[in-house]
Short mmCIF file of C-alpha atoms in Angstrom, two decimals:
data_model
loop_
_atom_site.label_atom_id
_atom_site.label_comp_id
_atom_site.label_asym_id
_atom_site.label_seq_id
_atom_site.Cartn_x
_atom_site.Cartn_y
_atom_site.Cartn_z
CA MET A 553 0.02 -0.18 0.26
CA SER A 554 1.11 3.46 -0.08
CA THR A 555 2.69 5.41 2.31
CA ILE A 556 0.71 7.91 3.58
CA ARG A 557 2.01 11.49 5.11
CA VAL A 558 -0.06 12.69 7.71
CA SER A 559 0.84 16.36 8.42
CA SER A 560 -0.26 19.20 11.00
CA ASN A 561 0.26 23.42 11.08
CA SER A 562 -0.76 23.28 14.62
CA VAL A 563 0.42 20.90 17.46
CA PRO A 564 -1.28 20.15 20.15
CA ASP A 565 -0.80 17.17 22.80
CA THR A 566 -4.57 16.71 22.73
CA THR A 567 -7.49 15.28 20.07
CA LEU A 568 -9.83 17.26 20.29
CA ILE A 569 -13.68 15.55 19.58
CA PRO A 570 -16.27 18.05 18.09
CA ASN A 571 -19.69 16.92 20.52
CA ILE A 572 -21.44 17.17 17.17
CA PHE A 573 -19.64 13.44 15.70
CA ILE A 574 -20.58 12.19 19.18
CA ASP A 575 -23.98 13.37 18.68
CA ASN A 576 -24.72 13.23 15.11
CA TYR A 577 -22.50 10.76 13.44
CA MET A 578 -21.22 8.10 16.00
CA PRO A 579 -24.17 6.17 17.23
CA SER A 580 -25.53 5.19 13.81
CA ALA A 581 -21.56 4.27 12.94
CA ASN A 582 -19.36 0.93 13.23
CA GLY A 583 -17.29 0.81 16.20
CA THR A 584 -14.39 -0.08 13.61
CA TYR A 585 -15.21 3.33 11.83
CA VAL A 586 -15.27 5.36 15.21
CA LYS A 587 -12.09 4.17 15.87
CA VAL A 588 -10.81 4.56 12.26
CA TYR A 589 -11.92 8.20 12.32
CA LEU A 590 -10.55 9.24 16.05
CA TYR A 591 -7.53 7.65 14.88
CA LEU A 592 -7.25 10.19 11.90
CA LEU A 593 -7.83 12.81 14.86
CA ARG A 594 -5.19 11.94 16.54
CA CYS A 595 -2.74 11.54 14.25
CA MET A 596 -3.95 15.27 12.74
CA ASN A 597 -2.76 16.38 16.10
CA SER A 598 0.61 14.56 16.53
CA PHE A 599 4.24 16.71 17.42
CA ALA A 600 5.36 15.21 14.60
CA ASP A 601 4.60 14.36 11.53
CA ILE A 602 3.45 10.58 11.01
CA GLU A 603 3.88 8.45 7.55
CA ILE A 604 1.44 5.99 8.51
CA THR A 605 -0.13 3.56 5.96
CA ILE A 606 -3.44 1.30 5.23
CA SER A 607 -1.09 -1.33 7.04
CA ASN A 608 -0.44 0.73 10.01
CA ILE A 609 -3.47 2.10 10.75
CA ALA A 610 -4.81 -2.01 11.01
CA ASP A 611 -1.96 -2.63 13.06
CA ARG A 612 -2.23 -0.13 15.11
CA LEU A 613 -6.29 -0.73 15.68
CA ASP A 614 -5.91 -4.56 15.48
CA GLU A 615 -8.21 -4.43 12.43
CA THR A 616 -7.34 -5.75 9.23
CA GLU A 617 -6.78 -3.25 6.51
CA LYS A 618 -10.39 -4.21 4.67
CA ASP A 619 -11.62 -3.12 7.85
CA ILE A 620 -9.63 0.22 7.10
CA ILE A 621 -10.86 0.90 3.46
CA ARG A 622 -14.44 0.39 4.43
CA ALA A 623 -14.11 2.69 7.21
CA LEU A 624 -12.53 5.26 4.65
CA SER A 625 -15.32 4.90 2.16
CA TYR A 626 -18.57 5.72 5.26
CA TRP A 627 -16.38 8.49 6.38
CA GLU A 628 -16.29 9.67 2.66
CA LYS A 629 -19.93 9.09 2.13
CA GLU A 630 -20.84 10.97 5.06
CA ASN A 631 -18.35 13.70 4.19
CA LEU A 632 -16.27 13.82 6.97
CA VAL A 633 -13.28 12.82 5.16
CA THR A 634 -12.74 13.38 0.88
CA LEU A 635 -10.51 10.50 -0.54
CA THR A 636 -8.27 10.99 -3.89
CA LYS A 637 -7.13 7.76 -5.59
CA ASN A 638 -4.00 7.42 -8.30
CA SER A 639 -4.94 5.14 -11.42
CA LYS A 640 -4.33 1.56 -9.68
CA ASN A 641 -7.29 2.18 -7.68
CA ASP A 642 -5.02 3.19 -4.02
CA ILE A 643 -5.89 5.76 -1.80
CA ASP A 644 -3.59 8.56 -2.52
CA SER A 645 -4.59 10.79 0.02
CA ILE A 646 -7.21 11.31 2.80
CA THR A 647 -8.66 15.36 3.66
CA ILE A 648 -10.29 15.80 7.14
CA ASN A 649 -13.58 17.63 6.82
CA ASN A 650 -14.97 20.79 8.71
CA ILE A 651 -17.59 18.64 10.08
CA TYR A 652 -19.36 21.68 11.31
CA SER A 653 -19.82 23.36 7.98
CA THR A 654 -22.31 21.95 4.90
CA THR A 655 -19.67 23.06 2.72
CA HIS A 656 -17.51 20.74 4.53
CA THR A 657 -14.69 22.78 3.64
CA ASN A 658 -10.75 20.91 4.06
CA THR A 659 -9.14 21.42 7.67
CA VAL A 660 -5.89 22.23 7.82
CA LEU A 661 -5.26 18.25 7.08
CA SER A 662 -3.50 16.93 4.00
CA ILE A 663 -2.50 13.31 4.33
CA GLU A 664 -0.46 12.79 0.86
CA ALA A 665 0.55 9.63 -0.30
CA GLU A 666 4.44 8.24 -1.18
CA PRO A 667 4.90 6.46 -4.31
CA ALA A 668 2.88 2.90 -4.04
CA VAL A 669 5.90 0.07 -2.75
CA VAL A 670 3.62 -2.73 -3.84
CA PRO A 671 -0.22 -1.45 -6.10
CA THR A 672 -2.39 -3.78 -4.88
CA VAL A 673 -4.39 -3.36 -1.21
CA SER A 674 -3.18 -5.98 1.21
CA VAL A 675 -5.20 -9.10 1.84
CA GLU A 676 -6.07 -10.63 5.14
CA GLU A 677 -6.02 -14.67 5.10
CA TYR A 678 -9.98 -14.82 4.82
CA THR A 679 -9.89 -12.81 1.56
CA MET A 680 -7.90 -15.17 0.16
CA ALA A 681 -9.85 -18.24 1.28
CA GLU A 682 -13.47 -16.41 -0.12
CA SER A 683 -12.15 -15.28 -3.66
CA ALA A 684 -10.84 -18.37 -4.06
CA ALA A 685 -12.85 -20.82 -3.53
CA THR A 686 -14.92 -19.18 -6.72
CA LYS A 687 -13.25 -18.72 -10.47
CA THR A 688 -16.55 -16.80 -11.30
CA PRO A 689 -16.48 -12.52 -10.60
CA SER A 690 -17.12 -11.45 -7.23
CA ILE A 691 -20.35 -10.22 -6.06
CA PRO A 692 -21.05 -6.55 -6.66
CA HIS A 693 -19.68 -4.98 -3.35
CA ARG A 694 -22.55 -4.75 -0.89
CA THR A 695 -22.94 -2.20 2.35
CA PHE A 696 -24.17 -4.07 5.73
CA GLU A 697 -25.38 -1.33 7.83
CA LYS A 698 -24.57 -2.64 11.53
CA PRO A 699 -26.99 -1.33 14.36
CA THR A 700 -26.54 -1.39 17.73
CA TYR A 701 -29.18 -3.39 19.79
CA SER A 702 -30.84 -1.79 23.06
CA GLU A 703 -31.26 -3.46 25.38
CA ALA A 704 -34.95 -4.38 25.19
CA GLN A 705 -33.74 -5.88 22.02
CA ILE A 706 -31.20 -8.21 23.26
CA LYS A 707 -33.28 -9.48 25.34
CA GLN A 708 -35.84 -10.46 22.76
CA LEU A 709 -33.66 -11.87 20.60
CA THR A 710 -31.55 -14.23 23.16
CA GLU A 711 -34.72 -15.45 24.66
CA ALA A 712 -34.94 -17.53 21.50
CA ASP A 713 -33.50 -21.61 22.65
CA GLU A 714 -30.80 -21.79 19.44
CA VAL A 715 -29.62 -17.98 20.46
CA LYS A 716 -29.12 -19.27 24.34
CA TRP A 717 -26.81 -22.31 22.82
CA LEU A 718 -25.44 -20.45 19.94
CA LEU A 719 -24.03 -18.31 23.01
CA ASN A 720 -23.09 -21.19 24.78
CA ILE A 721 -21.31 -22.33 21.62
CA ILE A 722 -19.50 -19.55 21.65
CA GLU A 723 -18.09 -18.76 24.44
CA ILE A 724 -16.52 -22.12 24.25
CA TYR A 725 -14.69 -21.43 21.09
CA LEU A 726 -13.98 -18.55 23.22
CA GLU A 727 -12.47 -19.71 26.37
CA ARG A 728 -13.77 -17.18 28.12
CA LEU A 729 -17.96 -14.93 28.68
CA ILE A 730 -19.08 -13.75 26.36
CA LYS A 731 -18.95 -9.71 26.12
CA PRO A 732 -21.66 -7.00 25.26
CA MET A 733 -18.89 -6.27 22.44
CA ASP A 734 -19.68 -9.82 20.59
CA LEU A 735 -23.02 -9.98 22.14
CA GLN A 736 -23.74 -7.00 20.10
CA LEU A 737 -21.80 -8.88 16.92
CA ILE A 738 -23.87 -11.69 17.61
CA LEU A 739 -26.99 -10.46 17.03
CA TYR A 740 -25.85 -8.73 14.15
CA LEU A 741 -24.99 -11.86 12.37
CA TYR A 742 -27.96 -13.45 13.16
CA GLU A 743 -30.53 -11.21 12.90
CA SER A 744 -28.96 -8.53 10.60
CA LEU A 745 -26.99 -10.65 8.02
CA ASP A 746 -29.18 -13.90 8.28
CA PHE A 747 -26.61 -16.30 9.26
CA SER A 748 -27.37 -19.59 10.86
CA ALA A 749 -26.68 -20.32 13.78
CA GLU A 750 -24.65 -23.69 12.47
CA LEU A 751 -22.62 -21.15 9.75
CA ILE A 752 -21.75 -18.44 13.11
CA MET A 753 -20.48 -21.62 14.35
CA TYR A 754 -17.87 -22.39 12.10
CA LEU A 755 -16.97 -18.51 11.97
CA TYR A 756 -16.03 -18.82 14.98
CA GLU A 757 -14.36 -22.14 15.24
CA TYR A 758 -12.61 -20.77 11.64
CA CYS A 759 -11.02 -17.42 13.05
CA VAL A 760 -10.53 -19.20 16.49
CA SER A 761 -8.52 -21.51 14.73
CA LYS A 762 -6.17 -18.99 13.35
CA ASN A 763 -5.92 -17.42 16.44
CA LYS A 764 -7.52 -15.05 15.97
CA LYS A 765 -10.34 -13.74 18.74
CA ASN A 766 -10.63 -10.39 18.32
CA PRO A 767 -14.23 -9.64 17.08
CA SER A 768 -12.85 -7.20 14.99
CA TYR A 769 -12.09 -9.52 12.79
CA ILE A 770 -14.22 -11.71 13.12
CA GLU A 771 -16.97 -9.71 11.59
CA ALA A 772 -14.29 -8.57 9.00
CA VAL A 773 -14.55 -12.18 7.84
CA ALA A 774 -18.03 -12.63 8.39
CA LEU A 775 -19.03 -9.15 5.87
CA SER A 776 -16.38 -10.73 3.68
CA TRP A 777 -18.09 -14.06 3.60
CA ALA A 778 -21.54 -11.76 3.10
CA GLU A 779 -20.58 -10.25 0.42
CA GLU A 780 -18.99 -13.56 -1.50
CA GLY A 781 -23.07 -15.38 -1.47
CA ILE A 782 -21.41 -17.75 1.52
CA ASP A 783 -24.72 -18.00 3.70
CA THR A 784 -23.91 -21.70 3.98
CA VAL A 785 -21.61 -24.23 6.34
CA GLU A 786 -20.64 -25.68 2.76
CA LYS A 787 -19.78 -22.87 0.79
CA ALA A 788 -17.97 -21.68 3.92
CA GLU A 789 -15.53 -25.08 4.80
CA ALA A 790 -14.89 -24.85 0.79
CA ALA A 791 -13.64 -21.61 0.83
CA THR A 792 -11.31 -22.19 3.44
CA THR A 793 -9.99 -25.38 2.57
CA GLN A 794 -9.64 -23.71 -0.56
CA TYR A 795 -7.49 -21.37 -0.02
CA ASN A 796 -5.42 -23.61 2.77
CA ASN A 797 -5.07 -26.17 -0.75
CA ASN A 798 -3.70 -23.37 -2.55
CA TYR A 799 -1.19 -22.04 -0.13
CA ASN A 800 -0.06 -25.41 -0.32
CA ALA A 801 0.26 -25.84 -3.49
CA ILE A 802 2.64 -22.42 -3.62
CA ASN A 803 4.29 -23.32 -0.91
CA LYS A 804 5.20 -27.25 -2.54
CA ALA A 805 6.31 -25.91 -5.83
CA PHE A 806 8.70 -23.13 -3.86
CA GLY A 807 9.59 -26.08 -1.01
CA LEU A 808 8.59 -24.09 1.73
CA ASN A 809 7.75 -24.75 4.68
CA ARG A 810 6.41 -21.39 6.21
CA ALA A 811 3.55 -19.58 6.04
CA PRO A 812 3.62 -16.67 3.56
CA GLY A 813 4.56 -13.38 4.48
CA GLN A 814 2.86 -10.33 4.11
CA ILE A 815 4.51 -8.96 0.90
CA GLU A 816 3.96 -12.56 -0.42
CA LYS A 817 0.16 -12.80 0.29
CA GLN A 818 -0.13 -9.51 -1.54
CA LEU A 819 1.46 -11.07 -4.13
CA ILE A 820 -0.95 -14.03 -3.84
CA SER A 821 -3.60 -11.86 -3.83
CA LYS A 822 -3.11 -10.32 -6.68
CA TRP A 823 -2.19 -13.42 -9.17
CA MET A 824 -5.88 -14.76 -7.75
CA ASN A 825 -7.94 -11.83 -7.19
CA LYS A 826 -6.41 -9.36 -9.96
CA PHE A 827 -5.28 -11.27 -12.45
CA GLY A 828 -7.60 -14.87 -11.62
CA PHE A 829 -5.60 -17.29 -12.19
CA THR A 830 -6.24 -20.76 -11.01
CA ILE A 831 -3.54 -22.30 -8.74
CA ASP A 832 -2.52 -24.58 -11.89
CA ILE A 833 -1.15 -21.66 -13.57
CA ILE A 834 0.29 -20.25 -10.56
CA VAL A 835 1.87 -23.75 -9.99
CA GLU A 836 3.81 -23.13 -13.31
CA ALA A 837 4.73 -19.75 -12.69
CA CYS A 838 6.48 -21.17 -9.27
CA ASN A 839 8.15 -24.09 -10.56
CA ARG A 840 9.82 -22.17 -13.30
CA THR A 841 10.64 -19.17 -10.88
CA ILE A 842 12.90 -22.74 -9.35
CA LEU A 843 14.08 -23.50 -12.71
CA GLN A 844 15.45 -20.48 -13.61
CA THR A 845 16.54 -19.02 -10.14
CA GLN A 846 16.90 -21.64 -7.52
CA LYS A 847 14.96 -20.30 -5.31
CA PRO A 848 11.48 -19.50 -4.63
CA ASP A 849 11.61 -15.74 -5.57
CA PHE A 850 8.10 -14.37 -5.26
CA LYS A 851 9.20 -11.29 -7.47
CA TYR A 852 10.52 -13.26 -10.12
CA ALA A 853 6.92 -15.24 -10.02
CA ASP A 854 5.15 -12.11 -10.38
CA LYS A 855 6.92 -11.19 -13.07
CA ILE A 856 6.41 -14.08 -15.60
CA LEU A 857 1.88 -14.39 -14.07
CA GLU A 858 2.60 -10.03 -15.23
CA ASN A 859 3.59 -11.04 -18.71
CA TRP A 860 0.90 -14.27 -19.07
CA ASN A 861 -1.78 -12.16 -17.70
CA LYS A 862 -0.87 -9.52 -20.37
CA LYS A 863 -0.96 -11.86 -23.19
CA GLY A 864 -4.15 -13.24 -21.91
CA VAL A 865 -3.68 -16.07 -20.38
CA LYS A 866 -7.05 -17.48 -18.76
CA GLU A 867 -5.78 -21.30 -18.69
CA LEU A 868 -2.52 -23.38 -18.28
CA SER A 869 -3.58 -25.01 -21.99
CA ASN A 870 -2.40 -20.66 -23.12
CA ILE A 871 0.77 -21.13 -21.97
CA ALA A 872 2.24 -23.84 -24.50
CA PRO A 873 1.43 -21.35 -27.58
CA LEU A 874 2.78 -18.07 -25.86
CA ASP A 875 6.14 -20.49 -25.28
CA ALA A 876 6.15 -21.64 -28.97
CA GLU A 877 6.50 -17.97 -30.46
CA HIS A 878 8.98 -17.39 -27.55
CA GLN A 879 11.01 -20.08 -28.84
CA LYS A 880 10.65 -19.08 -32.73
CA LEU A 881 11.26 -15.33 -31.69
CA SER A 882 14.45 -15.98 -29.67
CA ALA A 883 15.84 -18.22 -32.45
CA ALA A 884 15.13 -15.76 -35.26
CA ARG A 885 17.06 -13.26 -32.94
CA ALA A 886 19.91 -15.58 -32.69
CA GLY A 887 19.99 -15.71 -36.34
CA GLN A 888 20.28 -12.43 -37.49
CA VAL A 889 23.10 -11.87 -34.77
CA LYS A 890 25.30 -14.86 -36.26
CA ALA A 891 28.43 -13.66 -37.31
CA ALA A 892 28.59 -12.29 -40.93
CA PRO A 893 30.86 -14.96 -43.77
CA GLN A 894 34.30 -13.51 -43.50
CA GLN A 895 35.08 -11.91 -46.79
CA LYS A 896 38.41 -11.05 -48.50
CA PRO A 897 40.25 -7.92 -47.57
CA ALA A 898 40.79 -5.83 -50.89
CA ASN A 899 43.73 -5.24 -52.37
CA ASN A 900 45.71 -1.74 -51.28
CA ARG A 901 48.79 -0.74 -50.74
CA PHE A 902 48.59 -3.35 -47.54
CA ASN A 903 48.09 -5.82 -48.71
CA ALA A 904 48.71 -5.58 -52.47
CA PHE A 905 51.33 -8.10 -52.22
CA PRO A 906 50.87 -12.20 -52.25
CA GLN A 907 50.62 -13.43 -48.59
CA ARG A 908 53.35 -16.11 -47.58
CA THR A 909 52.31 -18.74 -44.78
CA TYR A 910 55.33 -20.04 -42.71
CA THR A 911 55.77 -23.64 -40.92
CA GLU A 912 57.74 -24.64 -38.08
CA GLU A 913 60.29 -25.34 -39.85
CA ASP A 914 60.76 -21.44 -40.86
CA TYR A 915 60.38 -20.64 -37.40
CA SER A 916 62.57 -22.62 -36.26
CA SER A 917 64.85 -21.02 -39.02
CA MET A 918 64.73 -17.67 -38.23
CA GLU A 919 65.21 -18.46 -34.42
CA GLN A 920 68.67 -20.39 -34.64
CA ARG A 921 69.53 -16.96 -37.06
CA LEU A 922 68.58 -14.61 -34.11
CA LEU A 923 70.08 -16.74 -31.43
CA HIS A 924 74.06 -16.77 -33.96
CA LYS A 925 73.51 -12.72 -34.16
CA GLN A 926 74.04 -12.40 -30.47
#
């Protein structure tokens, strides 16, 4: 992601939160969205310039990068921030608008992005699972509003035997009692996203197996599943299984015995999500990388796959014609650079006389004459 510089003309050591935000915006906003907005205010009021990235914000707030981008888009829709993006659709700059102005004139804060190191947004493990589970295009992005349930609503929803049973099971998964934030999330999944009790249990089981118990992470996984149309345990199992199979196949091709790093995940995500390559094409690129470099070089494999994407490769069978064409061009180039036949030099004053050839005896005779002269 792009590195984002947050700067301010003033350097107060406190962060002021406008009352209008607390009164009018905070009650209806997702908790993660509130955290992101408050953190931007904090960055604006820092003593020094702060260079941040989407990844840094996600780590700081213990959220996923997709959460951060979703939050920024939400606040842009509410006109509290203005986002600009570059040609690669990466966030280029963020401006916090004047919350008291109906026209939302810009404040001093200007967040300018430096050139991006990686042109794709980092995607967490769960995103890999859902996008890799199917070869069909992704379902268009949907917005899911998260309500805040009142005590009366909570009492009414938790009276159902299925919900009581679900809460007990989740407590076992989390190895602790249900907290208010957990309860709000579970009811949101059950009542607003229409997740079945079985799917919610599998969601928690999957996240806990990844050692992820944070409600915001679990919510992000659920939203991704909802966006991708994963509404049954069978679909979720297929997605997570495909995710594991894909990573295992890449690790096997590269001879790795570890989980991919952050940059490696970004590249794998680009290959699967942006290029739409199937795992057999990716494995072929990994195999060729090992043959050429003798090491698991993700960047080298990325160059191979970028070239195939430009050439319109959609299936593994599309690669063979490209190889044949490449060999043909290579042979043609080799023929062009082959040395031209040596031509007889033209006669001039330096080579107008007959050229003499010397034998080994001639050289021996000349050597003897030189020795006798000394």
